[in-house]
CSV table of C-alpha atoms in Angstrom, one decimal:
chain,number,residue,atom,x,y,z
A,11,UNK,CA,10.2,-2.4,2.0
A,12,UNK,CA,7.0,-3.0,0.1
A,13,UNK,CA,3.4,-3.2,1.2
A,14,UNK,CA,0.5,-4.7,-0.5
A,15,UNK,CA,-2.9,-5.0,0.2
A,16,UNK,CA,-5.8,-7.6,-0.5
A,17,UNK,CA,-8.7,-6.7,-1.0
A,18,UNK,CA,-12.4,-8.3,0.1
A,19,UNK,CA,-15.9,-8.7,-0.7
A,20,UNK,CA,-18.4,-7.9,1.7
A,21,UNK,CA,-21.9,-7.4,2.5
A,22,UNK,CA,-23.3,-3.5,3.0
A,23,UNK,CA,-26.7,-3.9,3.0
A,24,UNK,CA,-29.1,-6.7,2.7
A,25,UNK,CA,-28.2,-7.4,-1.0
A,26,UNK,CA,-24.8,-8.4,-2.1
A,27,UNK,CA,-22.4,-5.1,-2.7
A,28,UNK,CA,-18.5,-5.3,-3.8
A,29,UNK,CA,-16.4,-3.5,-1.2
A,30,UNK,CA,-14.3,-2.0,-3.8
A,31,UNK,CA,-15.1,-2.0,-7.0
A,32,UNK,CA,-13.3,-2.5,-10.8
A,33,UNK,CA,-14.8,-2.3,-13.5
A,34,UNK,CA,-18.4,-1.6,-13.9
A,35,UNK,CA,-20.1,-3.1,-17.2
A,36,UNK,CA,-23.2,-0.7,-18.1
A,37,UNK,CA,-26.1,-2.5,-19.8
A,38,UNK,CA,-29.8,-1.8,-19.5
A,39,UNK,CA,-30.0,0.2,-16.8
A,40,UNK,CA,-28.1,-2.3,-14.7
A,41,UNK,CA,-24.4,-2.5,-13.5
A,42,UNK,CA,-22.8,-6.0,-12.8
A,43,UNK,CA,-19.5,-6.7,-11.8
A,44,UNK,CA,-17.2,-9.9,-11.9
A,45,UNK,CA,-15.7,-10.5,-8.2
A,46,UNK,CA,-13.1,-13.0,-7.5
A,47,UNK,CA,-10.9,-12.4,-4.0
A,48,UNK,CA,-9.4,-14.6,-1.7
A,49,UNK,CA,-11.2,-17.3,0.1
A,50,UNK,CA,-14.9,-15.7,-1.6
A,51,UNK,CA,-16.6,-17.9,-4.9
A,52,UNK,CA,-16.5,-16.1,-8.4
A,53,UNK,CA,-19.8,-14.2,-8.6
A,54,UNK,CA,-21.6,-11.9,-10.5
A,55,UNK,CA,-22.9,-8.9,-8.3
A,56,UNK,CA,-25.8,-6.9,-9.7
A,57,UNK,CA,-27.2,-3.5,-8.7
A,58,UNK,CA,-28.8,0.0,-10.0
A,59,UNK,CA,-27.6,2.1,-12.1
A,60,UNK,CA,-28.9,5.0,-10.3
A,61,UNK,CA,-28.6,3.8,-7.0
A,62,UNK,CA,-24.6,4.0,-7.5
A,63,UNK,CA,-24.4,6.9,-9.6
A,64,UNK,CA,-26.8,9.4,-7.9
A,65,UNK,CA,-26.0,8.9,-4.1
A,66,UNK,CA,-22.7,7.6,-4.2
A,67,UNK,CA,-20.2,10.1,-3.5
A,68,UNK,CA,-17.4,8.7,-2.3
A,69,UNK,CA,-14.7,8.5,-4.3
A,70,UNK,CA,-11.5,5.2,-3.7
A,71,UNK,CA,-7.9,5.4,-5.5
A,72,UNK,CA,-5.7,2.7,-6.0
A,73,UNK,CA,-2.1,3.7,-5.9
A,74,UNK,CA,1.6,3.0,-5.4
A,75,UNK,CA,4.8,5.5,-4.5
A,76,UNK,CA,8.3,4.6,-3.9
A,77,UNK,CA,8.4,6.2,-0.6
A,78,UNK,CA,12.3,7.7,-0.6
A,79,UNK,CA,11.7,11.2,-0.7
A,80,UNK,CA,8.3,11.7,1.5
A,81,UNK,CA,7.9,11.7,4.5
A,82,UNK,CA,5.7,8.2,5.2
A,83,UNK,CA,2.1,8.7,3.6
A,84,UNK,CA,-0.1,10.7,6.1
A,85,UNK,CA,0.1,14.3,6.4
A,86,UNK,CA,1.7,15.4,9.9
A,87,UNK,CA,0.2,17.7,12.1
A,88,UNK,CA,1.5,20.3,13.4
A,89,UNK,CA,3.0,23.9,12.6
A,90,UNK,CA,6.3,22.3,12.2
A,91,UNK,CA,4.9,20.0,9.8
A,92,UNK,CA,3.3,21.8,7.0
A,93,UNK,CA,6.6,22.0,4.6
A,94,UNK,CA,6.5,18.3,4.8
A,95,UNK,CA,6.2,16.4,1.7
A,96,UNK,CA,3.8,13.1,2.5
A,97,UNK,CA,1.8,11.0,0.1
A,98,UNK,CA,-1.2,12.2,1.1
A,99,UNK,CA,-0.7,15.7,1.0
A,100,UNK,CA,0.0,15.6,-2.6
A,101,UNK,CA,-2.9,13.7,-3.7
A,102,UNK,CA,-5.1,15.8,-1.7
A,103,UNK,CA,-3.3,19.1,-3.5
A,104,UNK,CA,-3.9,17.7,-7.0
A,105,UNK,CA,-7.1,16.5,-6.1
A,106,UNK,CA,-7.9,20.3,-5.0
A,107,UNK,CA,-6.8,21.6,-7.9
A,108,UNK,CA,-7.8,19.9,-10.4
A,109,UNK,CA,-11.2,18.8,-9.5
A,110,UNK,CA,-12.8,19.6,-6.3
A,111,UNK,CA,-12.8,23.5,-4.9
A,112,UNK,CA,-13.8,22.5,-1.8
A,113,UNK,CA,-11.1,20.7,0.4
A,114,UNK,CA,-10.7,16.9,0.3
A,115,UNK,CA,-9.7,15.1,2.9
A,116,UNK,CA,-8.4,11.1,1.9
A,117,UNK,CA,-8.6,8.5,4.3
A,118,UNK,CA,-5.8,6.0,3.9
A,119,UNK,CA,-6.6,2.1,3.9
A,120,UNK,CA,-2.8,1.2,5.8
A,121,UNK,CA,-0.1,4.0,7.2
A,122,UNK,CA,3.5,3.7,6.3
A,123,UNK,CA,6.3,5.3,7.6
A,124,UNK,CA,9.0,7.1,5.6
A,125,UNK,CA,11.2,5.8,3.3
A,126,UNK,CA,8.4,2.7,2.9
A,127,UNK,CA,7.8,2.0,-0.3
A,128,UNK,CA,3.6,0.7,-1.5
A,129,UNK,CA,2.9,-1.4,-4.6
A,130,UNK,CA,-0.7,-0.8,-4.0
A,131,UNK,CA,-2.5,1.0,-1.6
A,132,UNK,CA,-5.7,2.8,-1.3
A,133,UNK,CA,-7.5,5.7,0.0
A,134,UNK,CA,-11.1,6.9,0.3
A,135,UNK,CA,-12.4,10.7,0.2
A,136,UNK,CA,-15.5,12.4,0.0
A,137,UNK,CA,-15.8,15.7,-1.9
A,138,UNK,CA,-18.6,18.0,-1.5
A,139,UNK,CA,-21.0,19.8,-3.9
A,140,UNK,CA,-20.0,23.1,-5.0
A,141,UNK,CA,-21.6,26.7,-6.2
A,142,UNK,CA,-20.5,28.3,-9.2
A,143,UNK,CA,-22.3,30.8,-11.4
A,144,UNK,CA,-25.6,30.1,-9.1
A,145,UNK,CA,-25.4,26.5,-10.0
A,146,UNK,CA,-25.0,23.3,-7.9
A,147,UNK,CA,-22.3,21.1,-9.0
A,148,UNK,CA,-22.1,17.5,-7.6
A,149,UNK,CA,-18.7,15.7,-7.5
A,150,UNK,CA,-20.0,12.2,-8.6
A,151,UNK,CA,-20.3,14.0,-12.1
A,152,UNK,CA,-16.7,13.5,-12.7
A,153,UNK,CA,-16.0,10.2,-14.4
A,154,UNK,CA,-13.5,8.2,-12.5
A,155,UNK,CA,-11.2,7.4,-15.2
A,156,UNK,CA,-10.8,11.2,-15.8
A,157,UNK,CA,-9.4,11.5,-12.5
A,158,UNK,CA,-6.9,8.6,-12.6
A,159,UNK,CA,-5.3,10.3,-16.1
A,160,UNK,CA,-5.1,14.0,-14.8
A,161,UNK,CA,-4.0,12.6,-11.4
A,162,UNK,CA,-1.3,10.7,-13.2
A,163,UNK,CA,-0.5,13.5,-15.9
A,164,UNK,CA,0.8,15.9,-13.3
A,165,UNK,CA,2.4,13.4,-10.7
A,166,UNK,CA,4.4,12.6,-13.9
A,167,UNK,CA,5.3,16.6,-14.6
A,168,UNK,CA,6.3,17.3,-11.4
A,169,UNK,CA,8.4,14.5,-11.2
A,170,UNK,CA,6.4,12.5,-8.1
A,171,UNK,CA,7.1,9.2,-7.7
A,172,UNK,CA,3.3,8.6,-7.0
A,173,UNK,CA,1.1,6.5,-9.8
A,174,UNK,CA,-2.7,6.1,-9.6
A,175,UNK,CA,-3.6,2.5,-10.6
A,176,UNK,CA,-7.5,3.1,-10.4
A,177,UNK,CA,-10.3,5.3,-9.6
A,178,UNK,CA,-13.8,3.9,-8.5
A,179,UNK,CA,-17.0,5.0,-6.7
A,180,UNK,CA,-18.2,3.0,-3.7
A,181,UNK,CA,-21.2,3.2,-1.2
A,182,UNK,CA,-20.7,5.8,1.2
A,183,UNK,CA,-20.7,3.5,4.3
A,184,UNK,CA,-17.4,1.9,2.8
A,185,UNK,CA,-14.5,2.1,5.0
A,186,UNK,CA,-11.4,1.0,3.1
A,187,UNK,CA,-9.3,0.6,6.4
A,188,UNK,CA,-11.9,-1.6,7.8
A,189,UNK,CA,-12.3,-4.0,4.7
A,190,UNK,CA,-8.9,-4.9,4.7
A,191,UNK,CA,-8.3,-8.7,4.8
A,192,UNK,CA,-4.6,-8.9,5.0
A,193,UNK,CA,-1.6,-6.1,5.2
A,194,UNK,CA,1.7,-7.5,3.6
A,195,UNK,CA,5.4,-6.1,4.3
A,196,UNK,CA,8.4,-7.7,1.8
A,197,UNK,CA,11.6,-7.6,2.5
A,198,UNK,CA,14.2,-7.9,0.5
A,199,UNK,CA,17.7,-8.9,0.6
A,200,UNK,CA,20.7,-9.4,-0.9
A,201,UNK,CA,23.5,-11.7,0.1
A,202,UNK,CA,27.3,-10.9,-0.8
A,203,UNK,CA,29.5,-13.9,-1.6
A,204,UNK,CA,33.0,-13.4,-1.2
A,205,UNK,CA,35.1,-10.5,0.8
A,206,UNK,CA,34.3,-7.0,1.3
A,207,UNK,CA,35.8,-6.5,-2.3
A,208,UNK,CA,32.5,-7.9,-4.5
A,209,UNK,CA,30.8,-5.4,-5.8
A,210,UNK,CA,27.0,-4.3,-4.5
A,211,UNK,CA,23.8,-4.3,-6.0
A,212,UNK,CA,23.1,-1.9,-8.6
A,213,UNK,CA,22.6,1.3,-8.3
A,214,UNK,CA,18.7,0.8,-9.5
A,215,UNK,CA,18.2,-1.5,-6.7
A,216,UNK,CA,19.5,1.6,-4.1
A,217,UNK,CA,16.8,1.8,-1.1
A,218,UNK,CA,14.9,-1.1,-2.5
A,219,UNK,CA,17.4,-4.2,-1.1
A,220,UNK,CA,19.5,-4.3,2.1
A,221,UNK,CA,23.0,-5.8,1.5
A,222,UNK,CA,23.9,-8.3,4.1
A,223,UNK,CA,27.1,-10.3,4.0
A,224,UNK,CA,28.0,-13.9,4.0
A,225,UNK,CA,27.5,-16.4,6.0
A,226,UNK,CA,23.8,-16.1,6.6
A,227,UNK,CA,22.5,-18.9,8.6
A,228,UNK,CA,18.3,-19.3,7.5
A,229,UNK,CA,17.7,-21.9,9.8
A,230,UNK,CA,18.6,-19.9,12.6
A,231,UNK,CA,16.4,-16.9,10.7
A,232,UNK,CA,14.0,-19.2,10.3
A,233,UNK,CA,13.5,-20.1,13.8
A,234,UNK,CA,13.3,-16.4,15.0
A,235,UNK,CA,10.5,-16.3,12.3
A,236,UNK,CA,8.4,-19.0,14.1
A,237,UNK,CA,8.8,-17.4,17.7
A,238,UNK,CA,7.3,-14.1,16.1
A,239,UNK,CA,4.4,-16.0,14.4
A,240,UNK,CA,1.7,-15.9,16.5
A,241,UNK,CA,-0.5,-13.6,18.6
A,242,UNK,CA,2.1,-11.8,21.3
A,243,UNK,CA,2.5,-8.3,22.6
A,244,UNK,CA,4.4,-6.8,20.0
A,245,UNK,CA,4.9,-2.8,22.3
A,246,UNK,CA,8.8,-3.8,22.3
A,247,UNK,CA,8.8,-3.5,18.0
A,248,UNK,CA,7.8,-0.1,18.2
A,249,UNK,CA,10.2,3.0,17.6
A,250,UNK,CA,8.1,5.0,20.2
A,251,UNK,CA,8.1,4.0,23.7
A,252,UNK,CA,5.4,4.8,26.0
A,253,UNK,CA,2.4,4.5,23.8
A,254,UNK,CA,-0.4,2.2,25.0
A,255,UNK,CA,0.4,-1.4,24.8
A,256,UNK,CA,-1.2,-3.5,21.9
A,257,UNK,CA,-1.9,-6.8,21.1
A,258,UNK,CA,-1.4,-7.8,17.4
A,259,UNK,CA,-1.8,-11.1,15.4
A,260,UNK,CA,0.6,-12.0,12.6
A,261,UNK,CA,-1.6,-14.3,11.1
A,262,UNK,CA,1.1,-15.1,8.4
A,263,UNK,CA,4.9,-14.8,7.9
A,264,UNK,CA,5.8,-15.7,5.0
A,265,UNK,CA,9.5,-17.1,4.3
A,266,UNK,CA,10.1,-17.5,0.8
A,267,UNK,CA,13.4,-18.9,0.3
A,268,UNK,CA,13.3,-18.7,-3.5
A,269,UNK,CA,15.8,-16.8,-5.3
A,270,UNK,CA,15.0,-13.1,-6.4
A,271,UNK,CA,16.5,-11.1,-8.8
A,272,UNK,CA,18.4,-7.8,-9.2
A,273,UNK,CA,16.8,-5.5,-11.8
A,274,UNK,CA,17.4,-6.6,-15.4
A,275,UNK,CA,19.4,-9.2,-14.3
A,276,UNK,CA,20.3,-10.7,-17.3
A,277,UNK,CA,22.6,-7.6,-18.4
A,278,UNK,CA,24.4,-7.7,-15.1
A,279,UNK,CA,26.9,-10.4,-15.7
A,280,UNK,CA,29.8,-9.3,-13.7
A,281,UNK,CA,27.7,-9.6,-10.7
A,282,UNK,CA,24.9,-12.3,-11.1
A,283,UNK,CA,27.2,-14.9,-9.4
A,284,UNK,CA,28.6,-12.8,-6.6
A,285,UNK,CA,25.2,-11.3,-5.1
A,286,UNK,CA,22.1,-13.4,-4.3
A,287,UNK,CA,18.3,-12.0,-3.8
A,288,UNK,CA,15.8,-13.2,-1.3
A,289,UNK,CA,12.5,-12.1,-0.4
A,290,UNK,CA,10.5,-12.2,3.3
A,291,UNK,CA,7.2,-11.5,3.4
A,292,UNK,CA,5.4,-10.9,7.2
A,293,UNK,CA,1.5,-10.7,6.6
A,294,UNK,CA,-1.0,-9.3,9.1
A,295,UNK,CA,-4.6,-8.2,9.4
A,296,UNK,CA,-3.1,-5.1,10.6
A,297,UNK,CA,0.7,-3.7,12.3
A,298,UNK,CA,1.2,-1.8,14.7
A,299,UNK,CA,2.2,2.2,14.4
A,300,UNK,CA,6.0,2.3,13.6
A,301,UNK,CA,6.4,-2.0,13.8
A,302,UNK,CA,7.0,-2.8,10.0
A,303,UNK,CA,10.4,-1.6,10.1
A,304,UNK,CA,11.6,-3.2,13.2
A,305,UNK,CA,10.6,-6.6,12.0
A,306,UNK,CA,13.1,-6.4,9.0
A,307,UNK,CA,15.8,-6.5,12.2
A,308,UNK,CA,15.2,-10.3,12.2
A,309,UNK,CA,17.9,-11.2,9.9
A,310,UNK,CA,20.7,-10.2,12.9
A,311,UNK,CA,20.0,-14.0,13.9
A,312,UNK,CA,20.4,-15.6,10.5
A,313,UNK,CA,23.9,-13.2,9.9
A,314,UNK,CA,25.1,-13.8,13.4
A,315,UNK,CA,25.0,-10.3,14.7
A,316,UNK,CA,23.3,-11.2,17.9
């Protein structure tokens, strides 16, 4: 599974602000930026120099994992849970380590579970000044792009597979979770043609495709699609029963029946013509705790398991 996010542009005070920010382009004592997001016009947004770099502390990171070996991306509570390796716990660590003495604390934009895998998501901290030698040292001195190369410089020696896209500064009333327009799950899968014989995926494509064989009926998958679609209790999708009942929207799902591909493709010859790649995408403003993975469940109708 992969999960994106999109993000939007919003209003924080009573002049226009970017939600998240780029690149800024210095000039004059000015910074603009060049927005362009879903459903919002091209603009050009224009603010302070020092009004963003002397009160803004919080820090946002841009960043995808394959989720395999962690376990989801918040850190779990608990005493039980404290030799568990999440996402979050290691950014915070190397966060800690490198840059801020005091602890930092990362608030994630969207949750996933373990073994999920993120082509982009994003989390917000806020470190804290700090003494040292009788001096006052304030976080927002640290240039952003600093962060993102020293960040990516030891996931990369300790073998993580965590990458920081991008490091900005926002206002500190910014609330990544909250400026979310959409959350986006893809699915892919990979259809076997022949008998049990024909040869799998391979092995780069391991615990990035599930392998489903033939026949596979898509109008029937199709149809399941449409009755989730829609604004319905979705408690029953959950992995963990007795938790308060929630109603969420699927404002888009998202059948794209196009043709993937396998990994370099073009070198795998011997299997091109025996396997065939197809992605689902279910888009929400938000999922409920644990629901992303049951929804990938929905292919049973289309390969006649139910």
């Amino acid at each position: 599974m992969l999960v994106s996010l999109i993000p939007i542009v919003d209003k924080l005070c009573d002049v226009p602000r970017v939600g998240w920010v780029f690149d800024f382009v210095t000039g004059r004592g000015r910074i603009c930026h060049e927005v362009e997001s879903t459903g919002i016009s091209k603009q050009i947004l224009v603010f302070p120099v020092e009004e963003i770099l002397q009160t803004t502390m919080r820090y946002i990171l841009f960043f995808s994992y394959v989720g395999t070996r962690y376990s989801g991306l918040q850190i779990q509570k608990g005493a039980q849970m404290k030799n568990v390796q999440t996402i979050q716990g290691v950014l915070e660590s190397l966060l800690h380590r490198l840059f801020f003495p005091n602890k930092v604390v990362m608030k994630t934009c969207s949750r996933t579970d373990t073994g999920v895998h993120a082509l982009m998501n994003t989390a917000s901290f806020d470190p804290q000044p700090y003494e040292h030698n009788n001096r006052t040292y304030e976080p927002n001195q640290i240039k952003t792009g600093i962060i993102t190369k020293s960040l990516n410089s030891q996931l990369a020696k300790a073998n993580h597979q965590i990458r920081i896209w991008k490091t900005c500064r926002v206002t500190d009333d910014f609330i990544a979770r909250k400026k979310v327009a959409s959350r986006s799950y893809v699915y892919r899968i990979c259809l076997k043609h022949g008998n049990q014989l024909v040869a799998g995926p391979s092995p780069f494509e391991l615990q990035r495709v599930l392998v489903i064989m033939q026949p596979f009926d898509f109008d029937k998958f199709l149809e399941t699609a449409e009755l989730l679609s829609g604004t319905h209790d979705f408690a029953n999708f959950m992995m963990q029963k007795g938790l308060k009942q929630a109603i969420n929207t699927v404002l888009t799902v998202s059948i794209n029946i196009k043709r993937g591909s396998s990994v370099i493709e073009e070198y795998q010859n011997l299997s091109k013509n025996q396997l065939e790649f197809w992605e689902i995408h279910f888009s929400s403003k938000g999922f409920l705790w644990r629901q992303a993975f049951p929804l990938g469940l929905d292919i049973s109708p289309g390969s006649s398991l139910i």
